[in-house]
Structure formats: C-alpha cells, structure tokens
CSV table of C-alpha atoms in Angstrom, one decimal:
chain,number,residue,atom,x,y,z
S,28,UNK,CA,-5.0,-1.2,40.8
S,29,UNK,CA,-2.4,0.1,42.8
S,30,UNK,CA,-2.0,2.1,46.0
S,31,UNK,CA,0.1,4.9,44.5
S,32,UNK,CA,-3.0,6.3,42.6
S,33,UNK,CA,-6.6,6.8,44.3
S,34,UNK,CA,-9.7,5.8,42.7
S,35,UNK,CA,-11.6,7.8,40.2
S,36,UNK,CA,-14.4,10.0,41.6
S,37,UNK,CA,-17.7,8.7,40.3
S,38,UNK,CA,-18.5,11.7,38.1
S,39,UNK,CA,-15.1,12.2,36.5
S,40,UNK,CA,-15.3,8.6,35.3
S,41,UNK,CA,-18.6,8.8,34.6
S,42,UNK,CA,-17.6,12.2,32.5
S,43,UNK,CA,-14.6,10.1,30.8
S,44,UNK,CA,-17.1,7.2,29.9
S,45,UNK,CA,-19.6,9.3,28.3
S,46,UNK,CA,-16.9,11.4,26.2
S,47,UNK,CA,-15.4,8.2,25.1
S,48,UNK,CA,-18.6,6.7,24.0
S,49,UNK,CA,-18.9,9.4,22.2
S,50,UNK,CA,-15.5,10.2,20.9
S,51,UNK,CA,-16.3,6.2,19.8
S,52,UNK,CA,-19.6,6.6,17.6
S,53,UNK,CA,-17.7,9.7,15.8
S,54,UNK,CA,-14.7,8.3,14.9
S,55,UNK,CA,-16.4,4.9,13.9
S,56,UNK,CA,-18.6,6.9,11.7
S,57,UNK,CA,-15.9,9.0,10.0
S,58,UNK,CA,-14.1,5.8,8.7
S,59,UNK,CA,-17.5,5.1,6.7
S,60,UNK,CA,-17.5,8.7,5.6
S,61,UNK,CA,-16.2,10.1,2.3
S,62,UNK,CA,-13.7,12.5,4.1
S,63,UNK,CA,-12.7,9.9,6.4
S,64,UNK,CA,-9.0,9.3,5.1
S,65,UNK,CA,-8.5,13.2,6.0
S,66,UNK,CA,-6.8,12.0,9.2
S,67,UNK,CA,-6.0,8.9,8.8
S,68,UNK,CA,-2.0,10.0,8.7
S,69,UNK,CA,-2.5,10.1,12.5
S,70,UNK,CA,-1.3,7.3,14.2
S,71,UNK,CA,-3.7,6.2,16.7
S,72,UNK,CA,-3.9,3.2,19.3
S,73,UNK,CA,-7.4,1.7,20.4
S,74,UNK,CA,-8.1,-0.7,23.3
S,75,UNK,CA,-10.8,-1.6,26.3
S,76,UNK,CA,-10.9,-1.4,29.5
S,77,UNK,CA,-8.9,-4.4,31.0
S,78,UNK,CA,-7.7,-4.4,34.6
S,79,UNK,CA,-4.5,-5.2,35.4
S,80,UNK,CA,-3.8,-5.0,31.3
S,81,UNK,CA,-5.0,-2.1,30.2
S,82,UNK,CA,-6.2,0.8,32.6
S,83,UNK,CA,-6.0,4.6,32.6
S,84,UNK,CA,-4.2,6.2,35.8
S,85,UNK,CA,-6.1,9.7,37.4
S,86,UNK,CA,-4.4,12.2,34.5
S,87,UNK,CA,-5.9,9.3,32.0
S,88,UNK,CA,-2.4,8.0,31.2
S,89,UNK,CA,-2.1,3.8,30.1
S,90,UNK,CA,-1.0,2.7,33.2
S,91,UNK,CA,-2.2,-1.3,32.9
S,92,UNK,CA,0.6,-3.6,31.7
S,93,UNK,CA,-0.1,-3.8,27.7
S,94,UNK,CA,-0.5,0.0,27.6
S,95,UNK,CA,2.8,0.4,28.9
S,96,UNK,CA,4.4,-1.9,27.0
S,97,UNK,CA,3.0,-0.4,23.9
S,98,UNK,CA,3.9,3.3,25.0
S,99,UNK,CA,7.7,2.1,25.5
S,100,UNK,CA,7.5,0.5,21.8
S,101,UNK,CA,6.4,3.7,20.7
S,102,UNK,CA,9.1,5.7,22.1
S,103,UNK,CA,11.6,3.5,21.1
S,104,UNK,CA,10.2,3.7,17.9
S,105,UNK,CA,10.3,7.4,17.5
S,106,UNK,CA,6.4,7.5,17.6
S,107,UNK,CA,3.8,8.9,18.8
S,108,UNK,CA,0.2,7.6,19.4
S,109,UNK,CA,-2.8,9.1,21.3
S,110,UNK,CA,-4.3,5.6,23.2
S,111,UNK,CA,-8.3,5.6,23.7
S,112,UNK,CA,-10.6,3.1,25.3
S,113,UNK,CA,-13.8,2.0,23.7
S,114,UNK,CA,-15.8,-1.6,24.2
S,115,UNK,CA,-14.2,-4.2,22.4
S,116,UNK,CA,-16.9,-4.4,19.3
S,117,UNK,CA,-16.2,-0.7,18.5
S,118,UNK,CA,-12.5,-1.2,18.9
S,119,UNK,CA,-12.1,-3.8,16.6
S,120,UNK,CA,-13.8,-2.1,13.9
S,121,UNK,CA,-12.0,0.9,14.1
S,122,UNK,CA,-8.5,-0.9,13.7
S,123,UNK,CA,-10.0,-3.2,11.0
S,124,UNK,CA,-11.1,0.1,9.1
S,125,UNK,CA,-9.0,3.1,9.3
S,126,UNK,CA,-5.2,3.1,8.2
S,127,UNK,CA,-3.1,4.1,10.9
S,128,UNK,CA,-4.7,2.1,13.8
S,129,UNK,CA,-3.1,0.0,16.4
S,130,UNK,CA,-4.8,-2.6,18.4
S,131,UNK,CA,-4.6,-4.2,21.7
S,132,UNK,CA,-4.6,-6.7,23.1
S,133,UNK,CA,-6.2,-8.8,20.2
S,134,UNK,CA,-5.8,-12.4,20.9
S,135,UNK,CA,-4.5,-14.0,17.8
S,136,UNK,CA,-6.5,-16.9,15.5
S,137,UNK,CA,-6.4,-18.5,12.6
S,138,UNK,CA,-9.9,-16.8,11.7
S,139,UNK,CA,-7.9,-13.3,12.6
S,140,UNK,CA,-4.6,-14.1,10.8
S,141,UNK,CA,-5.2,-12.3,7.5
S,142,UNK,CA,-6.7,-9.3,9.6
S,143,UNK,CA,-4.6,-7.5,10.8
S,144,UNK,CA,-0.9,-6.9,11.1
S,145,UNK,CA,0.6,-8.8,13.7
S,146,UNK,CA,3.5,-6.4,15.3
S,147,UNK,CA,4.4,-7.7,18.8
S,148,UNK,CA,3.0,-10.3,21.1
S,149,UNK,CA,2.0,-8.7,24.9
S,150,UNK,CA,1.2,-11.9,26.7
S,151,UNK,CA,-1.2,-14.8,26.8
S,152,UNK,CA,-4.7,-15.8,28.4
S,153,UNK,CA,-6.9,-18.4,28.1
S,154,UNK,CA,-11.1,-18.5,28.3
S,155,UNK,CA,-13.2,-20.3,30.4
S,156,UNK,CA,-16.6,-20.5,31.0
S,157,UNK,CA,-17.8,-19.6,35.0
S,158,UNK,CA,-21.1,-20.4,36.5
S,159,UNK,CA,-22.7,-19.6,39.9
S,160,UNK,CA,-21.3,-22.4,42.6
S,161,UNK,CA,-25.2,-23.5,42.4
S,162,UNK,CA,-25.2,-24.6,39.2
S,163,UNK,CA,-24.0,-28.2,38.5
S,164,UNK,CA,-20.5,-28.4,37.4
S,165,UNK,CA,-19.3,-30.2,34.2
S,166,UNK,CA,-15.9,-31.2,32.3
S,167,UNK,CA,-17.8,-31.6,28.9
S,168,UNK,CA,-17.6,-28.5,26.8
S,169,UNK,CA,-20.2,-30.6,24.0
S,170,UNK,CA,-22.6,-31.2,26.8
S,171,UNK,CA,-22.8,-27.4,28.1
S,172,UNK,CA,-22.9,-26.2,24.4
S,173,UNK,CA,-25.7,-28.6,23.8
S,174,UNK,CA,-28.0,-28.1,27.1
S,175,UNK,CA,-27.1,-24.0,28.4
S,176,UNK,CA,-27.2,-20.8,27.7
S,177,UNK,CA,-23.7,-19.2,27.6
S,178,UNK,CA,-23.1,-15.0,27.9
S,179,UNK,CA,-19.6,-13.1,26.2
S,180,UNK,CA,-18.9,-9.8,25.1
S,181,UNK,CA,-19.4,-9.6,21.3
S,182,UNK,CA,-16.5,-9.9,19.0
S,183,UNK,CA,-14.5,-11.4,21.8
S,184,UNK,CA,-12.3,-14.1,21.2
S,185,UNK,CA,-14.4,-16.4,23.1
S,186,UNK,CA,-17.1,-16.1,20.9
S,187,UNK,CA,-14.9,-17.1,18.0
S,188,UNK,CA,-14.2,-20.2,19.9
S,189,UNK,CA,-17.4,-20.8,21.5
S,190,UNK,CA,-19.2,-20.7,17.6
S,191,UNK,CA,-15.9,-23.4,16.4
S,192,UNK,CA,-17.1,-25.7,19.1
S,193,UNK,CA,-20.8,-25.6,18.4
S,194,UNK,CA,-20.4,-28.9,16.2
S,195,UNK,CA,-24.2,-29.8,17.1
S,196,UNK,CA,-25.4,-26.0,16.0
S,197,UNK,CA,-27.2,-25.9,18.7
S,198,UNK,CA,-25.5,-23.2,20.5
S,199,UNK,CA,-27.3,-20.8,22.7
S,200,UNK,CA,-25.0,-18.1,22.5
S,201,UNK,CA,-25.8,-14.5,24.4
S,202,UNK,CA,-23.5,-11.6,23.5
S,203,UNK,CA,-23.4,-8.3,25.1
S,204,UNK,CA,-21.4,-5.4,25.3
S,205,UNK,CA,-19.2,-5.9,28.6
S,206,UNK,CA,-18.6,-8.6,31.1
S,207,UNK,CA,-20.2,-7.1,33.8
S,208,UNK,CA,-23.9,-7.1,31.0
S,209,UNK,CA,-22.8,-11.2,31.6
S,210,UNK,CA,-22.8,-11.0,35.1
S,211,UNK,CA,-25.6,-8.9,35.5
S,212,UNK,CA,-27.3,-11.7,33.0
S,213,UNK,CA,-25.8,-14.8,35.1
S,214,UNK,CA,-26.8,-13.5,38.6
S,215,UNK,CA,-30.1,-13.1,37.8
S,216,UNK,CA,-30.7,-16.4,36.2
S,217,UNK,CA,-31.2,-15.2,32.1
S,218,UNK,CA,-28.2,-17.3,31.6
S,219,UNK,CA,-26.4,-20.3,32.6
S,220,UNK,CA,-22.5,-19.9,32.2
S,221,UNK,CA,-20.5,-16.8,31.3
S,222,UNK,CA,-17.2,-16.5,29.1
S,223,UNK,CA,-14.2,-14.6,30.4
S,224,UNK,CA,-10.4,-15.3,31.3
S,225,UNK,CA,-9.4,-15.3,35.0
S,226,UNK,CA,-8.3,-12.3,35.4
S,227,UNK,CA,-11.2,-10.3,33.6
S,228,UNK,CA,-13.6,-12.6,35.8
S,229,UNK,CA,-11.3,-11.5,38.7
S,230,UNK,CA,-11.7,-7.6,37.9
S,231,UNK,CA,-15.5,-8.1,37.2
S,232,UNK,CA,-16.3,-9.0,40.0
S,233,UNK,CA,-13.9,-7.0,41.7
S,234,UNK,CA,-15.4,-4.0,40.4
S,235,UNK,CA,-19.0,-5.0,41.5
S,236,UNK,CA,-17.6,-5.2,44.9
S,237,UNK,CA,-18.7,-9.1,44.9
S,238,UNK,CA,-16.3,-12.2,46.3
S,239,UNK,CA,-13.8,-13.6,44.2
S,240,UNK,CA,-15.8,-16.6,45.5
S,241,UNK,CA,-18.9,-15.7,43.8
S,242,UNK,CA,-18.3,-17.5,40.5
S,243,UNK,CA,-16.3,-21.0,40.1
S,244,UNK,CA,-14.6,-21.9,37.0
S,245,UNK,CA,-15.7,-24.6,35.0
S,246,UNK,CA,-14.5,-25.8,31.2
S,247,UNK,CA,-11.6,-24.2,29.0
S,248,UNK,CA,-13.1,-22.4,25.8
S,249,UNK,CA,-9.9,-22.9,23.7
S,250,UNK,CA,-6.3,-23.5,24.4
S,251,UNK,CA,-4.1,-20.8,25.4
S,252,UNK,CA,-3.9,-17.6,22.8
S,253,UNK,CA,-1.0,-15.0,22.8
S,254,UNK,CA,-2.3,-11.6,22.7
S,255,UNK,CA,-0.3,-9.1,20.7
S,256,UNK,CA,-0.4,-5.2,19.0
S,257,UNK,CA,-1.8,-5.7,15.9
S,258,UNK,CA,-2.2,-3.1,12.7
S,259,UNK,CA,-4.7,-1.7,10.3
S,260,UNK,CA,-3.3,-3.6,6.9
S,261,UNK,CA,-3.5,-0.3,5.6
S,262,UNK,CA,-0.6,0.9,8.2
S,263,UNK,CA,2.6,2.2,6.5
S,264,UNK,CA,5.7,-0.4,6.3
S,265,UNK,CA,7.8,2.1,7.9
S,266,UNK,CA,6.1,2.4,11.0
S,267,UNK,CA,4.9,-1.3,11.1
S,268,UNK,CA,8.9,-2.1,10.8
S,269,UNK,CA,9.8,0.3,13.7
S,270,UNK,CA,7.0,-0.9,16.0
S,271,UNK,CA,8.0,-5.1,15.6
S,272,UNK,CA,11.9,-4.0,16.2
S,273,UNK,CA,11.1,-2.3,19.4
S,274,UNK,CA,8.8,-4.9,20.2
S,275,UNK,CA,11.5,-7.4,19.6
S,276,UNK,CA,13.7,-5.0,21.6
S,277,UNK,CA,11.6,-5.4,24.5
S,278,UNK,CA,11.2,-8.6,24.5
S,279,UNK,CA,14.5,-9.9,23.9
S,280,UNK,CA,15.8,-7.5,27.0
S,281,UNK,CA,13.2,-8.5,29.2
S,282,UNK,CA,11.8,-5.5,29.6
S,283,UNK,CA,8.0,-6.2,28.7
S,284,UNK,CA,7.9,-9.1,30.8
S,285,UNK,CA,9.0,-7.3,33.8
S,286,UNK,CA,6.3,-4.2,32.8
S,287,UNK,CA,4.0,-7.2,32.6
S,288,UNK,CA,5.0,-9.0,36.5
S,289,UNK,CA,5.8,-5.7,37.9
S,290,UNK,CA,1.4,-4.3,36.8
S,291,UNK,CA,0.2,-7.8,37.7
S,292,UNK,CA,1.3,-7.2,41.2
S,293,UNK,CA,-0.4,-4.9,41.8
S,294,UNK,CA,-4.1,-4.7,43.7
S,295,UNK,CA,-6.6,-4.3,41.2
S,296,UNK,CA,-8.6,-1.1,41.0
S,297,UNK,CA,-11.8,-0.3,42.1
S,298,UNK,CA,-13.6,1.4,39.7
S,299,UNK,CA,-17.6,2.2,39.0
S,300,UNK,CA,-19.0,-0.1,37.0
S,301,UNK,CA,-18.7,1.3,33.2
S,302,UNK,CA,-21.9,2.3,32.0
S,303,UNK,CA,-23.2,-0.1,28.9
S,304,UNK,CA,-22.0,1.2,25.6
C-alpha cells in the first residue's frame, strides 16, 4: 500500500491469518457462552481486511485510512482499543453481540439503523456489480436480477441492497466469504456478475496480481452510503459520548479527511491472497 513498508512474507501472513481465524471462532463463541460478559468491560474494535481503508502495517498496526482515523478518536478520547481483522460475517456478529465492541466501516441503512450505535461517519462508497469484458453489458439492474447469477460477500451491504431490489423474487444470489471467493467464482464461469465497490474490486484484483482491466463495471447496486464507527447498543454512554466528540473533533478540523486523501494516495499493497475463512 505504500512504499515506506515492504510486503508481508508469505508465512507470517499466512501465520497472522490462521491466528485470526481462530482468535475469530473463540471470541464469537464466548459471546454465546454463559461466562461471556466476563470481558466484555474491554473495549474492543473489529473490522476486515480493506485495502487502502483498513490494512495492518509489518508490526500489525491499522495503518489503512479508517483504522487511523479510528485510533486518533480513540486517543482523543482517552481510550484504548485492541483493533482485529476478521471476514465481514464474523465481524458483524461480534459487534452486534458483545457490549464493548466497535465496528468499522459498516455502511449505514435503514435496515441497520436500530443496530447499532452510530458514532462517527469515516467516508462513503458506493456498490456496483462487475462482470468479465465478455459478458454483454447492461444499464437495467431488473433485467440482471431477473436473467444472472450475481456473487457478494455475505452480510455485505450489497447484499442488503441486492435482496431490496429483487422485486420479481427471482434473485440468484451467491454469497461467500471474501471477494476474491467472487472472483475465483466469476473467472471460472459459476457466476455471472460480482458485487463490490471500486476500490475493493481495485484491491482484489490487485492482490491476485490480475489487470485493473480484467473486470468492467456495469450497474450501481444502491446509491451512495456513508460508512461510519458504529457500537454494540450495549456500549456504555460514557464512552459512546467520548468517541462521537472526537469524531466530531476530527471532522470539523479536517483532520480525518486528510488521514483519508493522504492513505488513498498511496499504492495499494500486495498482499497473498487471504485464505477463505
């Protein structure tokens, strides 16, 4: 992602993956468990791996844009969070059940609103769906919907859209566990069009080591949708107050969106292709 850091040896990332996958299944377990709540005091920040938004740097510090954002609310805040990576599914759950979780970046909906606590938007994106330059090319989101198979990564935000657009319930919908499971799944034929925002199509590839030219964009999913830090509902007032005022803090001083320009300037890393989850 950036020239001041080399890339990850295959075996240490391959090491991280496997201890995170791991660390993943436990945690999401204990929060089902009756001694669950023993740690739930612990403040705790979850995310997924999101070139240029949210990546870890060689000494597995949040060095994409959101995470640094969200460290600098932190500190400003006078807290303290240990950050993990997990696929988006496990993530999600995790904030939605233990007290004490943050969340990033969860792209905010009506069908999310009542969720989770919304502290601080991080930016925006937008989904598309992308198909191989091969297959024919159309403007009508219905007429896809109706006739093609369509991959995304499950819980995503584009599968939320993708199932309020399927007015004909006819919706051949594939979900997986990563985008690069949809690319696999594309390439080899299993499915027509995949779901992902430019520049998590961008960083797919990218991390494949296949052309930027390799997939075209076709339709938009949904309009535009902010991402933010969101909150287990369970998440103490006092720390929920001190996280939206340095959010607001950063925002209103510019900060986060020069965090945000300053990351997305940089080259995107090359990384091993994460191992499914």
């Amino acid at each position: 992602m950036r020239p001041a850091h080399p890339p990850r040896s295959s075996t240490a990332y391959r090491r991280k993956l496997r201890g995170l996958r791991l660390t993943g299944v436990l945690l999401l377990g204990c929060c089902s468990a009756a001694g669950a709540q023993q740690n739930s005091n612990e403040l705790i920040a979850v995310t997924e791996p999101w070139p240029p938004y949210n990546t870890f740097s060689n000494d597995e510090t949040p060095d994409g844009a959101h995470g640094l954002i969200v460290q600098r609310a932190l500190a400003l805040g006078g807290l303290s969070a240990t950050i993990s990576v997990y696929p988006w599914a496990r993530a999600m759950a995790l904030a939605e059940n233990r007290p004490n979780t943050l969340l990033f970046s969860l792209a905010r909906t009506p069908e999310r609103e009542s969720r989770f606590i919304w502290i601080g938007k991080l930016s925006q994106t937008q989904q598309f769906l992308w198909r191989l330059p091969a297959h024919q090319s159309s403007s009508n989101l219905q007429q896809i919907i109706t006739c093609c198979s369509i991959c995304t990564v499950r819980k995503d935000v584009s599968e939320e859209a993708l199932r309020e657009q399927d007015k004909t319930q006819r919706l051949q919908l594939v979900l997986t566990g990563s985008h690069h499971d949809c690319l696999r799944m594309l390439r080899g034929g299993s499915v027509q069009f995949m779901a992902g925002s430019p520049y998590r199509i961008k960083a797919t590839l990218l991390q494949a080591s296949l052309p930027a030219s390799l997939l075209q964009r076709d339709v938009a999913i949904a309009p535009p949708r902010e991402l933010y830090l969101a909150a287990n509902l369970d998440t103490p007032t006092g720390t929920i107050r001190k996280l939206q005022q340095a959010m607001q803090q950063l925002q209103d001083s510019g900060e986060s969106e020069r965090l945000l320009q300053q990351v997305l300037a940089r080259q995107l890393p090359m990384a091993e292709k994460p191992a499914p989850p």
